[in-house]
Amino acid sequence: MTNRKTPEQLRSARWFAPDDLRSMGHRSRAMQMGWDDEDWTGKPVIAVINTWSDLSPCHHHLRDRAEFVKQGVLQAGGHPVEMPVHSFSEQLLKPTSMLYRNMGALEVEETLRSHPIDGAVLLGGCDKSTPALVMGAVSMGLPFIFMPAGAMLRGNYAGQKLGSGTDVWKYWDERRAGTIGKEEWMGVQGGIARSYGTCMTMGTASTMMSIADGWGLTLPGASSIPAPDAGHKRMAKSCGRRIVDMVWEDLTPDKIMTEASTRNAVTVAMATGCSTNAIIHLIAMARRAGVPLGLDDLDAIGHTTPVLANIRPSGKEYLMEDFFYAGGLPALMKELGNKLDLSVMTVSGKTLGETIESAVNYNDDVIRPLSNPLYHEGSLAVLRGNLAPDGAVIKPAAMDPKFQTHSGPCIVADSYAELKEIINDEDYPMTPDHVLVLRNAGPQGGPGMPEWGMIPMPKALLKQGHRDMVRLSDARMSGTSYGACVLHVAPEAFIGGPLALIRTGDVIDMDIPNRRLNVQVSDAEMAERRAAWTAPEPRFERGYGYVFTKHVEQADKGCDFDFLTTEFGRPVPEPEIN
Ligand code: FES
């Protein structure tokens, strides 16, 4: 690689090199931590951005992995510094981790900007951590590598393979239907999360790590290595070695996150049978990189990209561990062939084509060839109509195909509490043709757009043997979820989208092949209802929630803060050093 940086050009040199008062202060305080001339002279300072915490089970191993990254940095002649950021614990954060994705991104961006850092390795993987880390680092613009936390081992209970989330929903339905008891339920509880690492279905975590890999932001294939595999430690060390070279090569994210590589990332997402959450994060990440990406682009790529990864919840059988043994993401990308632009650059310093050249598919039932896909179109579809003028999303690959076209009267709940009463009331008048609607669960209404969109099946219908029905909301759903759930309806009800105006009994028409979503209510009647509608009180009057309320965008724009997108204003200047 030509045009290597000189030591004097290192960003950190601005803090440590000058012979002046301020720099003497920086060096003196660095010496207080045990640094010496050797540490700051001519060596890239590498931030190991760590989302480890005692309350983040998916990132439980990242304190250990940070040590391996640091070893790699030292081996390559850099100076590593570990910097903790928000941990994004999907299961334990309330009201929802999505409320904090943008806060985390802002924290990463400003942590990198304000310190003497030349490059970064980002450690994360649990759902929102990947987009938050990438969004922040891209906005800062320093060379970085995303080091995926990796998926946990397969779950196991009573000889059954268990998939994160997916099997929780499945067994919960059976428990509510009365077909399993407390003992089995407790067995699932103890067997479904057997090691550190992220959910091991193709949920949001695995989807987002795969997307980062497909975008060229991880070392090749890193996203598929299970967290407890010894190869994961070796990969961490390699990240440390490689980032030092990336700094010298000045391989900044704008050279990697191009329009072509963004299309690759979307194609990979669709071929993995991705989580619906990926739609929101892809749009947000692309916009941070200055690449315009909208719902229609995603739908168009989805139309021509088959699902190749036979992983739950789109697939019936396999999990991320199986995907790794089958060859992982490099093998899947090789199967995609000319659907990807192989000329794009990756953090490895090689083109995507070079990185997957030697990939092998060891199990063509797990990673299907294009000639035998799991599902002929991409896993997601974007719907529009008078109920969702700015779009809504559904995952046809993970639902009962009989709902491809459907009309039915709706039952509307204004809150999750009201919804719970309806689905648990066995005498509530309802049939499997009804459409269950939850509103006020979007970015502003949730608040933070919680994962309530896989509305649990009503108890009475479960007992009749039904396991799917059309459900609709302005919420998101977990990537491990499944069912005929229309999500991300935009604009959301809380800000007066058409969803706010429908009433129980209105008939909703869904037509997935033609991408339509309408309510059978005339324009005149909708206008009358709108005139009578009053906006709810904002959810927050102070604190971070207030900033969120003022600035969060709708789902079709990626739910970023308006002031953090590239379109908003001039780039933030470098901090003055002296
Ligand atoms: Fe962390 Fe699923 S809860 S990845």
XYZ file of C-alpha atoms and ligand atoms in Angstrom, residues 58 90-91 126-127 198-199 205, ligand 1:
12
model
C -23.690 -11.617 25.402
C -30.545 -6.411 24.935
C -32.245 -8.613 27.500
C -25.490 -7.879 21.001
C -28.224 -6.354 18.840
C -24.821 -13.487 21.357
C -28.095 -15.182 20.417
C -27.174 -9.861 16.623
Fe -27.713 -10.252 23.177
Fe -29.675 -11.634 21.787
S -29.719 -10.818 23.806
S -27.709 -11.002 21.187
